[in-house]
Amino acid sequence: LAQKYDPQRERELRAWIEATTGRRIGDSFMDGLKDGVILCELINKLQPGSVQKVNEPVQNWHKLENIGNFLRAITRYGVKPHDIFEANDLFENTNHTQVQSTLIALASQAKTKGNNVNLGVKYAEKQQRRFHPEKLREGRNIIGLQMGTNKFASQQGMTAYGTRRHLYDPKLGTDQPLDQATISLQMGTNKGASQAGMTAPGTKRQIFEPALGMERCDTMTIGLQMGSNKGASQQGMTVYGLPRQVYDPKYC
């Protein structure tokens, strides 16, 4: 925090405060403000009557009360709470950078209110506009350009809802599809396709291995890829529905 302290801004603040209050701060800038007297006089010059009573710096609580009155006064003057230092930042020398930032914010607020200040920045004034309710209702029927525009838009080339949109590649020299029954090359082609070798829906498709010397099988032949029931029998099978007994031969 100490490294952020700007000596040049201190000289500018010193010149502004001394010119406004008519009092000299002293060799040490922060020590000259620590009793709160000059700070109270500064805000009273900017806005008369901000601090009703300025305590004589006899004891520490007098100084802390002056600083507290100054902080409350600049809050009412318009300085934002996040720009205001705490009393101990100045009185106990814990954060001089924040004290400097608060004084610059006060100078900016004074410049905004029309005071002749060569320090800080002038805040932008709030431009509040009020529109008649009828004007607001009329605006609901206007589509702004941020929502896009339908200028020059038409339904040329549009097909009926639900119909396909035909695509073609002009580089291939194909004609444009003229009717809804034309299938473009991008959709694939059935050129040369036939139903040769196709079986009726639901029938089995026989698979065989020609490398084994097998002949083409008919609809009654079971190929090896389907498995084999060679050597299978019903030996040991029980009547359907009877339970199967499970036992351990070690205990029989």
PDB file of C-alpha atoms in Angstrom:
ATOM      1  CA  LEU A   1       0.000   0.000   0.000  1.00  0.00           C
ATOM      2  CA  ALA A   2       2.831   2.380   0.805  1.00  0.00           C
ATOM      3  CA  GLN A   3       4.332   1.878  -2.667  1.00  0.00           C
ATOM      4  CA  LYS A   4       1.067   3.042  -4.262  1.00  0.00           C
ATOM      5  CA  TYR A   5       1.275   6.407  -2.524  1.00  0.00           C
ATOM      6  CA  ASP A   6       1.864   9.155  -5.121  1.00  0.00           C
ATOM      7  CA  PRO A   7       4.031  12.124  -3.986  1.00  0.00           C
ATOM      8  CA  GLN A   8       2.936  14.161  -6.995  1.00  0.00           C
ATOM      9  CA  ARG A   9      -0.726  13.769  -6.029  1.00  0.00           C
ATOM     10  CA  GLU A  10       0.209  14.812  -2.493  1.00  0.00           C
ATOM     11  CA  ARG A  11       1.618  18.096  -3.795  1.00  0.00           C
ATOM     12  CA  GLU A  12      -1.520  18.678  -5.856  1.00  0.00           C
ATOM     13  CA  LEU A  13      -3.772  17.924  -2.882  1.00  0.00           C
ATOM     14  CA  ARG A  14      -1.725  20.209  -0.644  1.00  0.00           C
ATOM     15  CA  ALA A  15      -2.052  23.121  -3.078  1.00  0.00           C
ATOM     16  CA  TRP A  16      -5.818  22.580  -3.461  1.00  0.00           C
ATOM     17  CA  ILE A  17      -6.565  22.224   0.272  1.00  0.00           C
ATOM     18  CA  GLU A  18      -4.440  25.216   1.279  1.00  0.00           C
ATOM     19  CA  ALA A  19      -5.987  27.371  -1.450  1.00  0.00           C
ATOM     20  CA  THR A  20      -9.507  26.351  -0.447  1.00  0.00           C
ATOM     21  CA  THR A  21      -9.153  26.635   3.343  1.00  0.00           C
ATOM     22  CA  GLY A  22      -6.575  29.410   3.467  1.00  0.00           C
ATOM     23  CA  ARG A  23      -4.565  27.476   6.025  1.00  0.00           C
ATOM     24  CA  ARG A  24      -1.090  25.968   5.752  1.00  0.00           C
ATOM     25  CA  ILE A  25      -0.874  22.254   6.368  1.00  0.00           C
ATOM     26  CA  GLY A  26       2.751  21.999   7.459  1.00  0.00           C
ATOM     27  CA  ASP A  27       5.828  20.103   6.406  1.00  0.00           C
ATOM     28  CA  SER A  28       4.255  16.663   6.927  1.00  0.00           C
ATOM     29  CA  PHE A  29       1.088  16.372   4.889  1.00  0.00           C
ATOM     30  CA  MET A  30      -0.556  13.551   6.838  1.00  0.00           C
ATOM     31  CA  ASP A  31       0.472  14.859  10.236  1.00  0.00           C
ATOM     32  CA  GLY A  32      -1.072  18.209   9.347  1.00  0.00           C
ATOM     33  CA  LEU A  33      -4.416  16.493   8.629  1.00  0.00           C
ATOM     34  CA  LYS A  34      -4.354  14.083  11.567  1.00  0.00           C
ATOM     35  CA  ASP A  35      -6.261  16.343  13.992  1.00  0.00           C
ATOM     36  CA  GLY A  36      -9.146  16.656  11.488  1.00  0.00           C
ATOM     37  CA  VAL A  37      -9.434  20.429  11.796  1.00  0.00           C
ATOM     38  CA  ILE A  38      -8.314  21.313   8.260  1.00  0.00           C
ATOM     39  CA  LEU A  39     -10.419  18.458   6.853  1.00  0.00           C
ATOM     40  CA  CYS A  40     -13.549  19.810   8.547  1.00  0.00           C
ATOM     41  CA  GLU A  41     -12.813  23.322   7.277  1.00  0.00           C
ATOM     42  CA  LEU A  42     -12.317  21.925   3.777  1.00  0.00           C
ATOM     43  CA  ILE A  43     -15.747  20.296   3.593  1.00  0.00           C
ATOM     44  CA  ASN A  44     -17.328  23.384   5.177  1.00  0.00           C
ATOM     45  CA  LYS A  45     -15.833  25.479   2.365  1.00  0.00           C
ATOM     46  CA  LEU A  46     -17.177  23.086  -0.271  1.00  0.00           C
ATOM     47  CA  GLN A  47     -20.583  22.766   1.383  1.00  0.00           C
ATOM     48  CA  PRO A  48     -21.185  25.263   4.209  1.00  0.00           C
ATOM     49  CA  GLY A  49     -22.668  23.831   7.387  1.00  0.00           C
ATOM     50  CA  SER A  50     -21.496  20.268   6.773  1.00  0.00           C
ATOM     51  CA  VAL A  51     -19.706  20.088  10.147  1.00  0.00           C
ATOM     52  CA  GLN A  52     -21.485  22.121  12.811  1.00  0.00           C
ATOM     53  CA  LYS A  53     -18.730  21.993  15.426  1.00  0.00           C
ATOM     54  CA  VAL A  54     -14.998  21.585  14.967  1.00  0.00           C
ATOM     55  CA  ASN A  55     -13.255  20.408  18.130  1.00  0.00           C
ATOM     56  CA  GLU A  56     -10.018  21.900  19.306  1.00  0.00           C
ATOM     57  CA  PRO A  57      -7.341  19.159  19.093  1.00  0.00           C
ATOM     58  CA  VAL A  58      -6.724  18.873  22.823  1.00  0.00           C
ATOM     59  CA  GLN A  59      -7.112  15.140  23.300  1.00  0.00           C
ATOM     60  CA  ASN A  60      -7.108  12.177  20.942  1.00  0.00           C
ATOM     61  CA  TRP A  61     -10.874  11.688  21.053  1.00  0.00           C
ATOM     62  CA  HIS A  62     -11.282  15.306  19.883  1.00  0.00           C
ATOM     63  CA  LYS A  63      -9.160  14.521  16.822  1.00  0.00           C
ATOM     64  CA  LEU A  64     -10.989  11.248  16.104  1.00  0.00           C
ATOM     65  CA  GLU A  65     -14.342  13.001  16.389  1.00  0.00           C
ATOM     66  CA  ASN A  66     -13.235  15.653  13.885  1.00  0.00           C
ATOM     67  CA  ILE A  67     -12.145  12.953  11.434  1.00  0.00           C
ATOM     68  CA  GLY A  68     -15.428  11.070  11.918  1.00  0.00           C
ATOM     69  CA  ASN A  69     -17.460  14.245  11.311  1.00  0.00           C
ATOM     70  CA  PHE A  70     -15.465  14.874   8.136  1.00  0.00           C
ATOM     71  CA  LEU A  71     -16.098  11.330   6.831  1.00  0.00           C
ATOM     72  CA  ARG A  72     -19.842  11.571   7.461  1.00  0.00           C
ATOM     73  CA  ALA A  73     -19.950  14.991   5.802  1.00  0.00           C
ATOM     74  CA  ILE A  74     -18.219  13.875   2.602  1.00  0.00           C
ATOM     75  CA  THR A  75     -20.577  10.891   2.419  1.00  0.00           C
ATOM     76  CA  ARG A  76     -23.517  13.288   2.370  1.00  0.00           C
ATOM     77  CA  TYR A  77     -21.598  15.409  -0.134  1.00  0.00           C
ATOM     78  CA  GLY A  78     -21.626  12.509  -2.602  1.00  0.00           C
ATOM     79  CA  VAL A  79     -18.364  10.607  -2.174  1.00  0.00           C
ATOM     80  CA  LYS A  80     -18.968   6.883  -2.602  1.00  0.00           C
ATOM     81  CA  PRO A  81     -18.585   4.723   0.543  1.00  0.00           C
ATOM     82  CA  HIS A  82     -15.998   2.447  -1.108  1.00  0.00           C
ATOM     83  CA  ASP A  83     -13.764   5.521  -1.712  1.00  0.00           C
ATOM     84  CA  ILE A  84     -13.754   6.668   1.938  1.00  0.00           C
ATOM     85  CA  PHE A  85     -10.968   5.802   4.359  1.00  0.00           C
ATOM     86  CA  GLU A  86     -11.414   4.850   7.994  1.00  0.00           C
ATOM     87  CA  ALA A  87     -10.420   7.106  10.865  1.00  0.00           C
ATOM     88  CA  ASN A  88      -7.548   4.860  11.956  1.00  0.00           C
ATOM     89  CA  ASP A  89      -6.082   4.912   8.433  1.00  0.00           C
ATOM     90  CA  LEU A  90      -5.147   8.538   9.076  1.00  0.00           C
ATOM     91  CA  PHE A  91      -4.899   8.761  12.855  1.00  0.00           C
ATOM     92  CA  GLU A  92      -2.692   5.669  13.290  1.00  0.00           C
ATOM     93  CA  ASN A  93      -0.859   6.040   9.945  1.00  0.00           C
ATOM     94  CA  THR A  94      -1.981   2.593   8.757  1.00  0.00           C
ATOM     95  CA  ASN A  95      -3.093   3.424   5.206  1.00  0.00           C
ATOM     96  CA  HIS A  96      -2.063   6.789   3.818  1.00  0.00           C
ATOM     97  CA  THR A  97      -2.760   5.550   0.278  1.00  0.00           C
ATOM     98  CA  GLN A  98      -6.460   5.209   1.061  1.00  0.00           C
ATOM     99  CA  VAL A  99      -6.520   8.664   2.637  1.00  0.00           C
ATOM    100  CA  GLN A 100      -5.020  10.102  -0.538  1.00  0.00           C
ATOM    101  CA  SER A 101      -7.565   8.214  -2.659  1.00  0.00           C
ATOM    102  CA  THR A 102     -10.430   9.634  -0.582  1.00  0.00           C
ATOM    103  CA  LEU A 103      -9.200  13.198  -0.962  1.00  0.00           C
ATOM    104  CA  ILE A 104      -8.884  12.745  -4.742  1.00  0.00           C
ATOM    105  CA  ALA A 105     -12.450  11.388  -4.851  1.00  0.00           C
ATOM    106  CA  LEU A 106     -13.589  14.444  -2.852  1.00  0.00           C
ATOM    107  CA  ALA A 107     -11.833  16.739  -5.343  1.00  0.00           C
ATOM    108  CA  SER A 108     -13.549  14.940  -8.225  1.00  0.00           C
ATOM    109  CA  GLN A 109     -16.922  15.351  -6.558  1.00  0.00           C
ATOM    110  CA  ALA A 110     -16.226  19.043  -5.980  1.00  0.00           C
ATOM    111  CA  LYS A 111     -15.300  19.470  -9.658  1.00  0.00           C
ATOM    112  CA  THR A 112     -18.534  17.760 -10.674  1.00  0.00           C
ATOM    113  CA  LYS A 113     -20.512  20.192  -8.526  1.00  0.00           C
ATOM    114  CA  GLY A 114     -18.947  23.176 -10.308  1.00  0.00           C
ATOM    115  CA  ASN A 115     -15.995  24.090  -8.063  1.00  0.00           C
ATOM    116  CA  ASN A 116     -12.757  25.282  -9.625  1.00  0.00           C
ATOM    117  CA  VAL A 117     -10.555  22.247  -8.958  1.00  0.00           C
ATOM    118  CA  ASN A 118      -7.508  21.248 -11.003  1.00  0.00           C
ATOM    119  CA  LEU A 119      -7.457  17.763  -9.518  1.00  0.00           C
ATOM    120  CA  GLY A 120      -9.428  14.579 -10.072  1.00  0.00           C
ATOM    121  CA  VAL A 121     -11.980  13.904 -12.776  1.00  0.00           C
ATOM    122  CA  LYS A 122     -15.426  15.226 -13.448  1.00  0.00           C
ATOM    123  CA  TYR A 123     -18.094  12.594 -13.018  1.00  0.00           C
ATOM    124  CA  ALA A 124     -20.681  12.145 -15.729  1.00  0.00           C
ATOM    125  CA  GLU A 125     -24.093  13.518 -14.888  1.00  0.00           C
ATOM    126  CA  LYS A 126     -27.036  11.169 -14.796  1.00  0.00           C
ATOM    127  CA  GLN A 127     -29.351  11.624 -17.757  1.00  0.00           C
ATOM    128  CA  GLN A 128     -32.716  10.328 -16.667  1.00  0.00           C
ATOM    129  CA  ARG A 129     -35.417  10.242 -19.320  1.00  0.00           C
ATOM    130  CA  ARG A 130     -39.126   9.744 -18.863  1.00  0.00           C
ATOM    131  CA  PHE A 131     -41.384   8.649 -21.702  1.00  0.00           C
ATOM    132  CA  HIS A 132     -45.143   8.891 -21.891  1.00  0.00           C
ATOM    133  CA  PRO A 133     -46.885   5.505 -21.449  1.00  0.00           C
ATOM    134  CA  GLU A 134     -48.430   5.812 -24.920  1.00  0.00           C
ATOM    135  CA  LYS A 135     -44.983   6.144 -26.474  1.00  0.00           C
ATOM    136  CA  LEU A 136     -43.803   3.092 -24.602  1.00  0.00           C
ATOM    137  CA  ARG A 137     -46.755   1.066 -25.910  1.00  0.00           C
ATOM    138  CA  GLU A 138     -46.045   2.191 -29.475  1.00  0.00           C
ATOM    139  CA  GLY A 139     -42.471   0.967 -29.181  1.00  0.00           C
ATOM    140  CA  ARG A 140     -43.653  -2.577 -28.616  1.00  0.00           C
ATOM    141  CA  ASN A 141     -44.803  -2.764 -32.248  1.00  0.00           C
ATOM    142  CA  ILE A 142     -41.413  -1.751 -33.680  1.00  0.00           C
ATOM    143  CA  ILE A 143     -38.733  -4.327 -34.421  1.00  0.00           C
ATOM    144  CA  GLY A 144     -35.280  -2.850 -33.897  1.00  0.00           C
ATOM    145  CA  LEU A 145     -32.385  -3.441 -36.279  1.00  0.00           C
ATOM    146  CA  GLN A 146     -30.573  -5.362 -33.556  1.00  0.00           C
ATOM    147  CA  MET A 147     -33.174  -8.077 -34.024  1.00  0.00           C
ATOM    148  CA  GLY A 148     -32.359  -8.336 -37.756  1.00  0.00           C
ATOM    149  CA  THR A 149     -34.340  -7.243 -40.767  1.00  0.00           C
ATOM    150  CA  ASN A 150     -36.546  -8.934 -43.358  1.00  0.00           C
ATOM    151  CA  LYS A 151     -35.826  -6.333 -46.031  1.00  0.00           C
ATOM    152  CA  PHE A 152     -35.748  -7.862 -49.554  1.00  0.00           C
ATOM    153  CA  ALA A 153     -36.882 -11.202 -48.099  1.00  0.00           C
ATOM    154  CA  SER A 154     -39.377 -13.246 -50.109  1.00  0.00           C
ATOM    155  CA  GLN A 155     -40.725 -16.767 -50.361  1.00  0.00           C
ATOM    156  CA  GLN A 156     -39.222 -17.316 -53.783  1.00  0.00           C
ATOM    157  CA  GLY A 157     -38.081 -20.920 -54.179  1.00  0.00           C
ATOM    158  CA  MET A 158     -39.810 -22.049 -51.003  1.00  0.00           C
ATOM    159  CA  THR A 159     -41.670 -25.345 -51.082  1.00  0.00           C
ATOM    160  CA  ALA A 160     -44.714 -26.415 -49.159  1.00  0.00           C
ATOM    161  CA  TYR A 161     -44.274 -27.223 -45.493  1.00  0.00           C
ATOM    162  CA  GLY A 162     -43.102 -30.797 -44.951  1.00  0.00           C
ATOM    163  CA  THR A 163     -41.752 -31.361 -48.476  1.00  0.00           C
ATOM    164  CA  ARG A 164     -38.110 -32.120 -49.139  1.00  0.00           C
ATOM    165  CA  ARG A 165     -35.592 -29.538 -50.148  1.00  0.00           C
ATOM    166  CA  HIS A 166     -33.625 -30.756 -53.161  1.00  0.00           C
ATOM    167  CA  LEU A 167     -29.884 -30.178 -53.297  1.00  0.00           C
ATOM    168  CA  TYR A 168     -27.610 -30.547 -56.291  1.00  0.00           C
ATOM    169  CA  ASP A 169     -24.042 -29.750 -57.250  1.00  0.00           C
ATOM    170  CA  PRO A 170     -23.810 -27.411 -60.275  1.00  0.00           C
ATOM    171  CA  LYS A 171     -20.148 -28.369 -60.788  1.00  0.00           C
ATOM    172  CA  LEU A 172     -21.214 -31.867 -61.834  1.00  0.00           C
ATOM    173  CA  GLY A 173     -23.299 -30.506 -64.696  1.00  0.00           C
ATOM    174  CA  THR A 174     -26.519 -31.995 -63.427  1.00  0.00           C
ATOM    175  CA  ASP A 175     -29.756 -30.230 -64.128  1.00  0.00           C
ATOM    176  CA  GLN A 176     -31.674 -28.535 -61.392  1.00  0.00           C
ATOM    177  CA  PRO A 177     -34.429 -30.693 -59.930  1.00  0.00           C
ATOM    178  CA  LEU A 178     -37.654 -29.536 -61.520  1.00  0.00           C
ATOM    179  CA  ASP A 179     -40.200 -31.506 -59.536  1.00  0.00           C
ATOM    180  CA  GLN A 180     -40.580 -32.966 -56.090  1.00  0.00           C
ATOM    181  CA  ALA A 181     -39.736 -36.480 -57.320  1.00  0.00           C
ATOM    182  CA  THR A 182     -36.172 -35.647 -58.394  1.00  0.00           C
ATOM    183  CA  ILE A 183     -33.438 -37.034 -56.132  1.00  0.00           C
ATOM    184  CA  SER A 184     -30.178 -35.080 -56.236  1.00  0.00           C
ATOM    185  CA  LEU A 185     -26.738 -36.679 -56.120  1.00  0.00           C
ATOM    186  CA  GLN A 186     -26.150 -35.337 -52.645  1.00  0.00           C
ATOM    187  CA  MET A 187     -28.995 -37.571 -51.506  1.00  0.00           C
ATOM    188  CA  GLY A 188     -27.297 -40.609 -53.099  1.00  0.00           C
ATOM    189  CA  THR A 189     -28.420 -42.589 -56.130  1.00  0.00           C
ATOM    190  CA  ASN A 190     -30.072 -45.939 -56.840  1.00  0.00           C
ATOM    191  CA  LYS A 191     -28.541 -46.160 -60.301  1.00  0.00           C
ATOM    192  CA  GLY A 192     -27.876 -49.814 -61.232  1.00  0.00           C
ATOM    193  CA  ALA A 193     -29.598 -51.104 -58.117  1.00  0.00           C
ATOM    194  CA  SER A 194     -31.904 -54.120 -58.387  1.00  0.00           C
ATOM    195  CA  GLN A 195     -33.613 -56.693 -56.199  1.00  0.00           C
ATOM    196  CA  ALA A 196     -31.609 -59.603 -57.524  1.00  0.00           C
ATOM    197  CA  GLY A 197     -30.821 -62.075 -54.762  1.00  0.00           C
ATOM    198  CA  MET A 198     -33.238 -60.460 -52.339  1.00  0.00           C
ATOM    199  CA  THR A 199     -35.514 -62.798 -50.392  1.00  0.00           C
ATOM    200  CA  ALA A 200     -38.982 -62.171 -49.174  1.00  0.00           C
ATOM    201  CA  PRO A 201     -39.221 -60.041 -46.021  1.00  0.00           C
ATOM    202  CA  GLY A 202     -38.860 -62.226 -42.923  1.00  0.00           C
ATOM    203  CA  THR A 203     -37.092 -65.179 -44.575  1.00  0.00           C
ATOM    204  CA  LYS A 204     -33.641 -66.335 -43.471  1.00  0.00           C
ATOM    205  CA  ARG A 205     -30.507 -65.387 -45.305  1.00  0.00           C
ATOM    206  CA  GLN A 206     -28.298 -68.478 -45.701  1.00  0.00           C
ATOM    207  CA  ILE A 207     -24.571 -68.050 -45.005  1.00  0.00           C
ATOM    208  CA  PHE A 208     -21.941 -70.627 -45.997  1.00  0.00           C
ATOM    209  CA  GLU A 209     -18.171 -70.840 -46.225  1.00  0.00           C
ATOM    210  CA  PRO A 210     -17.005 -71.644 -49.795  1.00  0.00           C
ATOM    211  CA  ALA A 211     -13.433 -72.255 -48.609  1.00  0.00           C
ATOM    212  CA  LEU A 212     -14.631 -75.441 -46.871  1.00  0.00           C
ATOM    213  CA  GLY A 213     -16.006 -76.862 -50.107  1.00  0.00           C
ATOM    214  CA  MET A 214     -19.575 -76.532 -48.959  1.00  0.00           C
ATOM    215  CA  GLU A 215     -22.328 -76.268 -51.468  1.00  0.00           C
ATOM    216  CA  ARG A 216     -24.845 -73.514 -51.426  1.00  0.00           C
ATOM    217  CA  CYS A 217     -27.417 -74.494 -48.866  1.00  0.00           C
ATOM    218  CA  ASP A 218     -31.121 -74.320 -49.165  1.00  0.00           C
ATOM    219  CA  THR A 219     -33.629 -72.956 -46.717  1.00  0.00           C
ATOM    220  CA  MET A 220     -33.502 -76.224 -44.704  1.00  0.00           C
ATOM    221  CA  THR A 221     -29.706 -76.292 -44.255  1.00  0.00           C
ATOM    222  CA  ILE A 222     -28.129 -74.803 -41.117  1.00  0.00           C
ATOM    223  CA  GLY A 223     -24.713 -73.299 -41.833  1.00  0.00           C
ATOM    224  CA  LEU A 224     -21.711 -73.703 -39.532  1.00  0.00           C
ATOM    225  CA  GLN A 225     -21.880 -70.035 -38.619  1.00  0.00           C
ATOM    226  CA  MET A 226     -25.232 -70.802 -37.037  1.00  0.00           C
ATOM    227  CA  GLY A 227     -23.700 -73.607 -34.925  1.00  0.00           C
ATOM    228  CA  SER A 228     -24.347 -77.367 -35.076  1.00  0.00           C
ATOM    229  CA  ASN A 229     -26.531 -79.858 -33.200  1.00  0.00           C
ATOM    230  CA  LYS A 230     -24.291 -82.817 -34.171  1.00  0.00           C
ATOM    231  CA  GLY A 231     -24.227 -85.444 -31.392  1.00  0.00           C
ATOM    232  CA  ALA A 232     -26.943 -83.711 -29.434  1.00  0.00           C
ATOM    233  CA  SER A 233     -29.575 -85.908 -27.761  1.00  0.00           C
ATOM    234  CA  GLN A 234     -32.253 -85.695 -25.102  1.00  0.00           C
ATOM    235  CA  GLN A 235     -30.514 -88.119 -22.773  1.00  0.00           C
ATOM    236  CA  GLY A 236     -31.051 -87.147 -19.146  1.00  0.00           C
ATOM    237  CA  MET A 237     -33.785 -84.713 -19.965  1.00  0.00           C
ATOM    238  CA  THR A 238     -36.846 -84.739 -17.733  1.00  0.00           C
ATOM    239  CA  VAL A 239     -40.404 -84.004 -18.545  1.00  0.00           C
ATOM    240  CA  TYR A 240     -41.060 -80.328 -19.028  1.00  0.00           C
ATOM    241  CA  GLY A 241     -42.061 -78.678 -15.800  1.00  0.00           C
ATOM    242  CA  LEU A 242     -40.289 -81.105 -13.427  1.00  0.00           C
ATOM    243  CA  PRO A 243     -37.639 -79.707 -11.120  1.00  0.00           C
ATOM    244  CA  ARG A 244     -33.948 -80.386 -11.702  1.00  0.00           C
ATOM    245  CA  GLN A 245     -32.183 -81.921  -8.741  1.00  0.00           C
ATOM    246  CA  VAL A 246     -28.810 -80.452  -7.895  1.00  0.00           C
ATOM    247  CA  TYR A 247     -26.475 -82.378  -5.601  1.00  0.00           C
ATOM    248  CA  ASP A 248     -22.825 -82.646  -4.566  1.00  0.00           C
ATOM    249  CA  PRO A 249     -21.336 -86.078  -5.260  1.00  0.00           C
ATOM    250  CA  LYS A 250     -18.984 -85.704  -2.281  1.00  0.00           C
ATOM    251  CA  TYR A 251     -21.932 -86.099   0.074  1.00  0.00           C
ATOM    252  CA  CYS A 252     -23.678 -88.985  -1.764  1.00  0.00           C
TER     253      CYS A 252
END
